[in-house]
PDB file of C-alpha atoms in Angstrom:
ATOM      1  CA  UNK A   1     343.226 -50.960  32.379  1.00  0.00           C
ATOM      2  CA  UNK A   2     340.937 -48.058  31.654  1.00  0.00           C
ATOM      3  CA  UNK A   3     337.559 -49.179  30.503  1.00  0.00           C
ATOM      4  CA  UNK A   4     335.135 -46.969  28.635  1.00  0.00           C
ATOM      5  CA  UNK A   5     331.850 -48.549  27.669  1.00  0.00           C
ATOM      6  CA  UNK A   6     329.085 -47.302  25.432  1.00  0.00           C
ATOM      7  CA  UNK A   7     325.499 -48.438  25.755  1.00  0.00           C
ATOM      8  CA  UNK A   8     324.989 -49.622  22.178  1.00  0.00           C
ATOM      9  CA  UNK A   9     327.291 -50.734  19.368  1.00  0.00           C
ATOM     10  CA  UNK A  10     324.665 -50.249  16.675  1.00  0.00           C
ATOM     11  CA  UNK A  11     321.528 -48.127  16.722  1.00  0.00           C
ATOM     12  CA  UNK A  12     318.894 -47.386  14.086  1.00  0.00           C
ATOM     13  CA  UNK A  13     316.489 -44.502  14.667  1.00  0.00           C
ATOM     14  CA  UNK A  14     313.894 -42.562  12.697  1.00  0.00           C
ATOM     15  CA  UNK A  15     314.117 -38.898  11.798  1.00  0.00           C
ATOM     16  CA  UNK A  16     312.705 -36.768  14.600  1.00  0.00           C
ATOM     17  CA  UNK A  17     313.260 -39.319  17.359  1.00  0.00           C
ATOM     18  CA  UNK A  18     315.053 -38.381  20.564  1.00  0.00           C
ATOM     19  CA  UNK A  19     318.215 -40.433  20.916  1.00  0.00           C
ATOM     20  CA  UNK A  20     320.288 -41.108  24.029  1.00  0.00           C
ATOM     21  CA  UNK A  21     323.854 -42.384  23.833  1.00  0.00           C
ATOM     22  CA  UNK A  22     325.362 -43.412  27.133  1.00  0.00           C
ATOM     23  CA  UNK A  23     329.020 -43.628  28.100  1.00  0.00           C
ATOM     24  CA  UNK A  24     330.516 -44.959  31.318  1.00  0.00           C
ATOM     25  CA  UNK A  25     334.160 -44.973  32.425  1.00  0.00           C
ATOM     26  CA  UNK A  26     335.550 -46.852  35.384  1.00  0.00           C
ATOM     27  CA  UNK A  27     338.790 -44.969  36.060  1.00  0.00           C
ATOM     28  CA  UNK A  28     337.489 -41.959  37.989  1.00  0.00           C
ATOM     29  CA  UNK A  29     338.531 -39.651  35.142  1.00  0.00           C
ATOM     30  CA  UNK A  30     337.546 -36.020  35.404  1.00  0.00           C
ATOM     31  CA  UNK A  31     337.314 -35.350  31.660  1.00  0.00           C
ATOM     32  CA  UNK A  32     334.856 -36.941  29.291  1.00  0.00           C
ATOM     33  CA  UNK A  33     334.324 -36.272  25.604  1.00  0.00           C
ATOM     34  CA  UNK A  34     331.924 -37.030  22.786  1.00  0.00           C
ATOM     35  CA  UNK A  35     333.182 -37.178  19.194  1.00  0.00           C
ATOM     36  CA  UNK A  36     331.744 -38.187  15.896  1.00  0.00           C
ATOM     37  CA  UNK A  37     333.836 -39.825  13.219  1.00  0.00           C
ATOM     38  CA  UNK A  38     333.010 -39.416   9.545  1.00  0.00           C
ATOM     39  CA  UNK A  39     335.118 -40.536   6.571  1.00  0.00           C
ATOM     40  CA  UNK A  40     337.649 -37.908   5.545  1.00  0.00           C
ATOM     41  CA  UNK A  41     336.788 -35.672   8.482  1.00  0.00           C
ATOM     42  CA  UNK A  42     338.550 -37.444  11.315  1.00  0.00           C
ATOM     43  CA  UNK A  43     337.269 -37.134  14.862  1.00  0.00           C
ATOM     44  CA  UNK A  44     335.291 -33.993  15.555  1.00  0.00           C
ATOM     45  CA  UNK A  45     334.538 -32.920  19.100  1.00  0.00           C
ATOM     46  CA  UNK A  46     330.859 -32.433  19.903  1.00  0.00           C
ATOM     47  CA  UNK A  47     330.887 -31.712  23.656  1.00  0.00           C
ATOM     48  CA  UNK A  48     333.157 -32.274  26.600  1.00  0.00           C
ATOM     49  CA  UNK A  49     332.933 -32.123  30.358  1.00  0.00           C
ATOM     50  CA  UNK A  50     335.563 -31.394  33.016  1.00  0.00           C
ATOM     51  CA  UNK A  51     333.468 -32.330  35.980  1.00  0.00           C
ATOM     52  CA  UNK A  52     330.038 -33.366  37.119  1.00  0.00           C
ATOM     53  CA  UNK A  53     327.334 -31.014  35.840  1.00  0.00           C
ATOM     54  CA  UNK A  54     329.901 -29.103  33.780  1.00  0.00           C
ATOM     55  CA  UNK A  55     329.855 -29.108  29.997  1.00  0.00           C
ATOM     56  CA  UNK A  56     331.433 -27.166  27.205  1.00  0.00           C
ATOM     57  CA  UNK A  57     330.717 -27.035  23.503  1.00  0.00           C
ATOM     58  CA  UNK A  58     333.172 -28.559  21.126  1.00  0.00           C
ATOM     59  CA  UNK A  59     333.509 -27.843  17.424  1.00  0.00           C
ATOM     60  CA  UNK A  60     330.129 -29.191  16.243  1.00  0.00           C
ATOM     61  CA  UNK A  61     327.564 -28.944  19.085  1.00  0.00           C
ATOM     62  CA  UNK A  62     324.565 -28.038  16.939  1.00  0.00           C
ATOM     63  CA  UNK A  63     321.761 -30.549  17.250  1.00  0.00           C
ATOM     64  CA  UNK A  64     323.263 -32.186  20.325  1.00  0.00           C
ATOM     65  CA  UNK A  65     323.125 -31.774  24.081  1.00  0.00           C
ATOM     66  CA  UNK A  66     324.850 -33.600  26.929  1.00  0.00           C
ATOM     67  CA  UNK A  67     324.313 -34.535  30.532  1.00  0.00           C
ATOM     68  CA  UNK A  68     326.793 -35.406  33.251  1.00  0.00           C
ATOM     69  CA  UNK A  69     325.027 -36.112  36.523  1.00  0.00           C
ATOM     70  CA  UNK A  70     327.659 -38.543  37.826  1.00  0.00           C
ATOM     71  CA  UNK A  71     331.409 -38.496  37.372  1.00  0.00           C
ATOM     72  CA  UNK A  72     331.543 -41.828  35.589  1.00  0.00           C
ATOM     73  CA  UNK A  73     328.672 -41.230  33.146  1.00  0.00           C
ATOM     74  CA  UNK A  74     328.394 -38.844  30.210  1.00  0.00           C
ATOM     75  CA  UNK A  75     325.332 -38.904  27.988  1.00  0.00           C
ATOM     76  CA  UNK A  76     324.912 -37.501  24.492  1.00  0.00           C
ATOM     77  CA  UNK A  77     321.400 -36.520  23.460  1.00  0.00           C
ATOM     78  CA  UNK A  78     320.098 -35.944  19.979  1.00  0.00           C
ATOM     79  CA  UNK A  79     316.910 -33.974  20.635  1.00  0.00           C
ATOM     80  CA  UNK A  80     315.444 -34.617  17.189  1.00  0.00           C
ATOM     81  CA  UNK A  81     317.551 -36.963  15.112  1.00  0.00           C
ATOM     82  CA  UNK A  82     318.236 -36.065  11.498  1.00  0.00           C
ATOM     83  CA  UNK A  83     319.759 -38.058   8.671  1.00  0.00           C
ATOM     84  CA  UNK A  84     322.929 -35.942   8.738  1.00  0.00           C
ATOM     85  CA  UNK A  85     323.565 -37.241  12.247  1.00  0.00           C
ATOM     86  CA  UNK A  86     324.157 -40.723  10.886  1.00  0.00           C
ATOM     87  CA  UNK A  87     327.701 -41.369  12.042  1.00  0.00           C
ATOM     88  CA  UNK A  88     330.045 -43.260  14.370  1.00  0.00           C
ATOM     89  CA  UNK A  89     329.890 -41.744  17.847  1.00  0.00           C
ATOM     90  CA  UNK A  90     332.882 -42.155  20.135  1.00  0.00           C
ATOM     91  CA  UNK A  91     333.136 -41.413  23.823  1.00  0.00           C
ATOM     92  CA  UNK A  92     336.475 -40.836  25.549  1.00  0.00           C
ATOM     93  CA  UNK A  93     337.790 -40.006  28.986  1.00  0.00           C
ATOM     94  CA  UNK A  94     341.021 -38.663  30.410  1.00  0.00           C
ATOM     95  CA  UNK A  95     342.509 -37.657  33.711  1.00  0.00           C
ATOM     96  CA  UNK A  96     343.631 -34.215  34.755  1.00  0.00           C
ATOM     97  CA  UNK A  97     346.307 -35.754  36.953  1.00  0.00           C
ATOM     98  CA  UNK A  98     349.672 -37.047  35.825  1.00  0.00           C
ATOM     99  CA  UNK A  99     350.463 -34.806  32.912  1.00  0.00           C
ATOM    100  CA  UNK A 100     349.693 -35.164  29.225  1.00  0.00           C
ATOM    101  CA  UNK A 101     346.248 -35.702  27.920  1.00  0.00           C
ATOM    102  CA  UNK A 102     345.974 -39.273  26.723  1.00  0.00           C
ATOM    103  CA  UNK A 103     342.331 -40.008  26.049  1.00  0.00           C
ATOM    104  CA  UNK A 104     340.853 -43.476  26.288  1.00  0.00           C
ATOM    105  CA  UNK A 105     338.043 -44.352  23.933  1.00  0.00           C
ATOM    106  CA  UNK A 106     334.998 -46.563  24.069  1.00  0.00           C
ATOM    107  CA  UNK A 107     334.149 -48.986  21.245  1.00  0.00           C
ATOM    108  CA  UNK A 108     331.840 -46.535  19.505  1.00  0.00           C
ATOM    109  CA  UNK A 109     328.163 -46.481  18.559  1.00  0.00           C
ATOM    110  CA  UNK A 110     327.262 -46.689  14.891  1.00  0.00           C
ATOM    111  CA  UNK A 111     324.063 -44.625  14.617  1.00  0.00           C
ATOM    112  CA  UNK A 112     321.913 -44.729  11.530  1.00  0.00           C
ATOM    113  CA  UNK A 113     319.059 -42.244  11.202  1.00  0.00           C
ATOM    114  CA  UNK A 114     316.481 -43.173   8.587  1.00  0.00           C
TER     115      UNK A 114
ATOM    116  CA  UNK B   1     340.381 -24.225  10.119  1.00  0.00           C
ATOM    117  CA  UNK B   2     342.141 -27.579  10.260  1.00  0.00           C
ATOM    118  CA  UNK B   3     344.913 -27.198  12.828  1.00  0.00           C
ATOM    119  CA  UNK B   4     346.096 -30.793  12.446  1.00  0.00           C
ATOM    120  CA  UNK B   5     346.312 -32.232   8.955  1.00  0.00           C
ATOM    121  CA  UNK B   6     347.012 -35.665   7.605  1.00  0.00           C
ATOM    122  CA  UNK B   7     347.274 -35.045   3.893  1.00  0.00           C
ATOM    123  CA  UNK B   8     347.493 -38.666   2.798  1.00  0.00           C
ATOM    124  CA  UNK B   9     344.123 -40.393   3.122  1.00  0.00           C
ATOM    125  CA  UNK B  10     345.660 -43.792   2.470  1.00  0.00           C
ATOM    126  CA  UNK B  11     348.946 -45.661   2.322  1.00  0.00           C
ATOM    127  CA  UNK B  12     349.763 -49.139   1.099  1.00  0.00           C
ATOM    128  CA  UNK B  13     352.996 -50.948   1.966  1.00  0.00           C
ATOM    129  CA  UNK B  14     354.364 -54.459   1.705  1.00  0.00           C
ATOM    130  CA  UNK B  15     354.729 -56.581   4.806  1.00  0.00           C
ATOM    131  CA  UNK B  16     358.188 -56.197   6.321  1.00  0.00           C
ATOM    132  CA  UNK B  17     358.786 -52.764   4.832  1.00  0.00           C
ATOM    133  CA  UNK B  18     358.639 -49.413   6.584  1.00  0.00           C
ATOM    134  CA  UNK B  19     355.383 -47.471   6.887  1.00  0.00           C
ATOM    135  CA  UNK B  20     355.683 -43.704   7.283  1.00  0.00           C
ATOM    136  CA  UNK B  21     352.599 -41.739   8.223  1.00  0.00           C
ATOM    137  CA  UNK B  22     352.777 -37.968   8.224  1.00  0.00           C
ATOM    138  CA  UNK B  23     351.030 -35.203  10.107  1.00  0.00           C
ATOM    139  CA  UNK B  24     351.319 -31.412   9.930  1.00  0.00           C
ATOM    140  CA  UNK B  25     350.063 -28.830  12.379  1.00  0.00           C
ATOM    141  CA  UNK B  26     349.657 -25.083  12.349  1.00  0.00           C
ATOM    142  CA  UNK B  27     349.387 -24.085  16.011  1.00  0.00           C
ATOM    143  CA  UNK B  28     352.810 -23.409  17.520  1.00  0.00           C
ATOM    144  CA  UNK B  29     351.274 -23.680  21.019  1.00  0.00           C
ATOM    145  CA  UNK B  30     350.809 -27.440  20.658  1.00  0.00           C
ATOM    146  CA  UNK B  31     353.182 -29.148  23.072  1.00  0.00           C
ATOM    147  CA  UNK B  32     352.071 -32.762  23.088  1.00  0.00           C
ATOM    148  CA  UNK B  33     351.323 -35.078  20.188  1.00  0.00           C
ATOM    149  CA  UNK B  34     349.758 -38.503  20.051  1.00  0.00           C
ATOM    150  CA  UNK B  35     349.065 -41.234  17.529  1.00  0.00           C
ATOM    151  CA  UNK B  36     345.988 -43.410  17.745  1.00  0.00           C
ATOM    152  CA  UNK B  37     345.165 -46.560  15.821  1.00  0.00           C
ATOM    153  CA  UNK B  38     341.632 -47.509  14.915  1.00  0.00           C
ATOM    154  CA  UNK B  39     340.254 -50.763  13.578  1.00  0.00           C
ATOM    155  CA  UNK B  40     336.811 -50.816  11.930  1.00  0.00           C
ATOM    156  CA  UNK B  41     333.907 -50.957  14.397  1.00  0.00           C
ATOM    157  CA  UNK B  42     336.249 -50.294  17.339  1.00  0.00           C
ATOM    158  CA  UNK B  43     337.267 -47.185  19.238  1.00  0.00           C
ATOM    159  CA  UNK B  44     340.708 -45.630  18.697  1.00  0.00           C
ATOM    160  CA  UNK B  45     343.486 -46.987  20.882  1.00  0.00           C
ATOM    161  CA  UNK B  46     346.456 -44.966  22.022  1.00  0.00           C
ATOM    162  CA  UNK B  47     349.665 -45.955  20.264  1.00  0.00           C
ATOM    163  CA  UNK B  48     352.504 -43.579  21.067  1.00  0.00           C
ATOM    164  CA  UNK B  49     353.063 -39.965  22.053  1.00  0.00           C
ATOM    165  CA  UNK B  50     355.765 -37.324  22.100  1.00  0.00           C
ATOM    166  CA  UNK B  51     356.314 -34.156  24.041  1.00  0.00           C
ATOM    167  CA  UNK B  52     357.537 -31.036  22.290  1.00  0.00           C
ATOM    168  CA  UNK B  53     360.741 -31.121  24.342  1.00  0.00           C
ATOM    169  CA  UNK B  54     361.768 -34.245  22.429  1.00  0.00           C
ATOM    170  CA  UNK B  55     362.307 -34.930  18.755  1.00  0.00           C
ATOM    171  CA  UNK B  56     361.971 -38.701  18.858  1.00  0.00           C
ATOM    172  CA  UNK B  57     360.154 -41.328  20.854  1.00  0.00           C
ATOM    173  CA  UNK B  58     360.408 -45.044  20.252  1.00  0.00           C
ATOM    174  CA  UNK B  59     358.290 -47.963  21.409  1.00  0.00           C
ATOM    175  CA  UNK B  60     359.114 -51.285  19.825  1.00  0.00           C
ATOM    176  CA  UNK B  61     358.318 -51.158  16.119  1.00  0.00           C
ATOM    177  CA  UNK B  62     356.820 -47.676  16.414  1.00  0.00           C
ATOM    178  CA  UNK B  63     358.809 -44.428  16.375  1.00  0.00           C
ATOM    179  CA  UNK B  64     357.433 -40.920  16.294  1.00  0.00           C
ATOM    180  CA  UNK B  65     359.574 -38.053  15.054  1.00  0.00           C
ATOM    181  CA  UNK B  66     358.816 -34.405  15.725  1.00  0.00           C
ATOM    182  CA  UNK B  67     360.191 -31.504  13.701  1.00  0.00           C
ATOM    183  CA  UNK B  68     359.019 -28.391  15.517  1.00  0.00           C
ATOM    184  CA  UNK B  69     360.480 -25.918  13.072  1.00  0.00           C
ATOM    185  CA  UNK B  70     358.546 -27.543  10.240  1.00  0.00           C
ATOM    186  CA  UNK B  71     355.497 -28.220  12.448  1.00  0.00           C
ATOM    187  CA  UNK B  72     355.587 -31.788  11.250  1.00  0.00           C
ATOM    188  CA  UNK B  73     355.478 -35.179  12.880  1.00  0.00           C
ATOM    189  CA  UNK B  74     355.704 -38.642  11.474  1.00  0.00           C
ATOM    190  CA  UNK B  75     355.041 -42.177  12.655  1.00  0.00           C
ATOM    191  CA  UNK B  76     357.383 -44.908  11.459  1.00  0.00           C
ATOM    192  CA  UNK B  77     356.404 -48.545  11.688  1.00  0.00           C
ATOM    193  CA  UNK B  78     359.235 -51.000  11.106  1.00  0.00           C
ATOM    194  CA  UNK B  79     358.744 -53.728  10.090  1.00  0.00           C
ATOM    195  CA  UNK B  80     355.130 -53.353   8.991  1.00  0.00           C
ATOM    196  CA  UNK B  81     352.808 -56.275   9.656  1.00  0.00           C
ATOM    197  CA  UNK B  82     349.364 -57.104   8.210  1.00  0.00           C
ATOM    198  CA  UNK B  83     347.871 -56.553  11.680  1.00  0.00           C
ATOM    199  CA  UNK B  84     348.992 -52.922  11.451  1.00  0.00           C
ATOM    200  CA  UNK B  85     346.344 -52.321   8.787  1.00  0.00           C
ATOM    201  CA  UNK B  86     344.065 -49.722  10.353  1.00  0.00           C
ATOM    202  CA  UNK B  87     343.250 -46.020  10.354  1.00  0.00           C
ATOM    203  CA  UNK B  88     345.879 -43.904  12.114  1.00  0.00           C
ATOM    204  CA  UNK B  89     345.002 -40.556  13.640  1.00  0.00           C
ATOM    205  CA  UNK B  90     347.458 -37.990  14.876  1.00  0.00           C
ATOM    206  CA  UNK B  91     346.338 -35.602  17.599  1.00  0.00           C
ATOM    207  CA  UNK B  92     347.746 -32.584  19.367  1.00  0.00           C
ATOM    208  CA  UNK B  93     347.127 -30.655  22.537  1.00  0.00           C
ATOM    209  CA  UNK B  94     348.184 -27.307  23.934  1.00  0.00           C
ATOM    210  CA  UNK B  95     348.582 -26.274  27.599  1.00  0.00           C
ATOM    211  CA  UNK B  96     345.549 -24.051  27.263  1.00  0.00           C
ATOM    212  CA  UNK B  97     343.394 -26.853  25.852  1.00  0.00           C
ATOM    213  CA  UNK B  98     342.845 -28.369  29.292  1.00  0.00           C
ATOM    214  CA  UNK B  99     342.457 -31.911  28.084  1.00  0.00           C
ATOM    215  CA  UNK B 100     341.140 -31.339  24.594  1.00  0.00           C
ATOM    216  CA  UNK B 101     342.819 -33.045  21.671  1.00  0.00           C
ATOM    217  CA  UNK B 102     342.725 -31.818  18.087  1.00  0.00           C
ATOM    218  CA  UNK B 103     342.655 -34.718  15.645  1.00  0.00           C
ATOM    219  CA  UNK B 104     343.747 -35.042  12.057  1.00  0.00           C
ATOM    220  CA  UNK B 105     341.559 -36.596   9.377  1.00  0.00           C
ATOM    221  CA  UNK B 106     343.227 -39.981   9.577  1.00  0.00           C
ATOM    222  CA  UNK B 107     345.323 -42.125   7.224  1.00  0.00           C
ATOM    223  CA  UNK B 108     344.236 -45.632   6.280  1.00  0.00           C
ATOM    224  CA  UNK B 109     347.222 -47.961   6.245  1.00  0.00           C
ATOM    225  CA  UNK B 110     347.070 -51.223   4.356  1.00  0.00           C
ATOM    226  CA  UNK B 111     349.904 -53.676   4.863  1.00  0.00           C
ATOM    227  CA  UNK B 112     349.923 -56.336   2.174  1.00  0.00           C
ATOM    228  CA  UNK B 113     351.216 -59.841   2.948  1.00  0.00           C
TER     229      UNK B 113
END
């Protein structure tokens, strides 16, 4: 079974703090993704990565950055957290091999910015 | 521009009856569609998918129907069970998306005992 883990289930931070969200997958997947989920808005893609050290902006990259130094690890960074970044953050991974693009998700991190 | 839309935010059905969740899309280049199920405080889990070369795919109690001409897909759950109560997301991908999925807003299904 594919396993995607996220470093924290719940996180509370103050406005202006730098926040790191870590994601690790154990299936040697090439693709990794960061989404946020907000009520009524579904899952919105923040950033994704096709390979180590490669990253591409998704639909809502503003206020976020990412890092992928190793294939299994994809980090989301909030440089200066703001209250409008309070959300559920979901990491996912998928493989380029074998056809269609089924993504496998981690359990999510509920981030609250005060 | 919402390319994948789930116009019903919520649905309530009685246990044992059929649940039908709908999804519309606008991009004719989409060639693969997926449904995910999400419980509160958990990540989405893959449920069922369908390629654009098919119009139906079935897996146990779950069937997905695709109507390409209408750019519409639906998920049927028969019979519905209380454990099916969750948020359901449809998603789509295109050959040019290289792994990206476009998600709908989600529909919250409540199955009442």
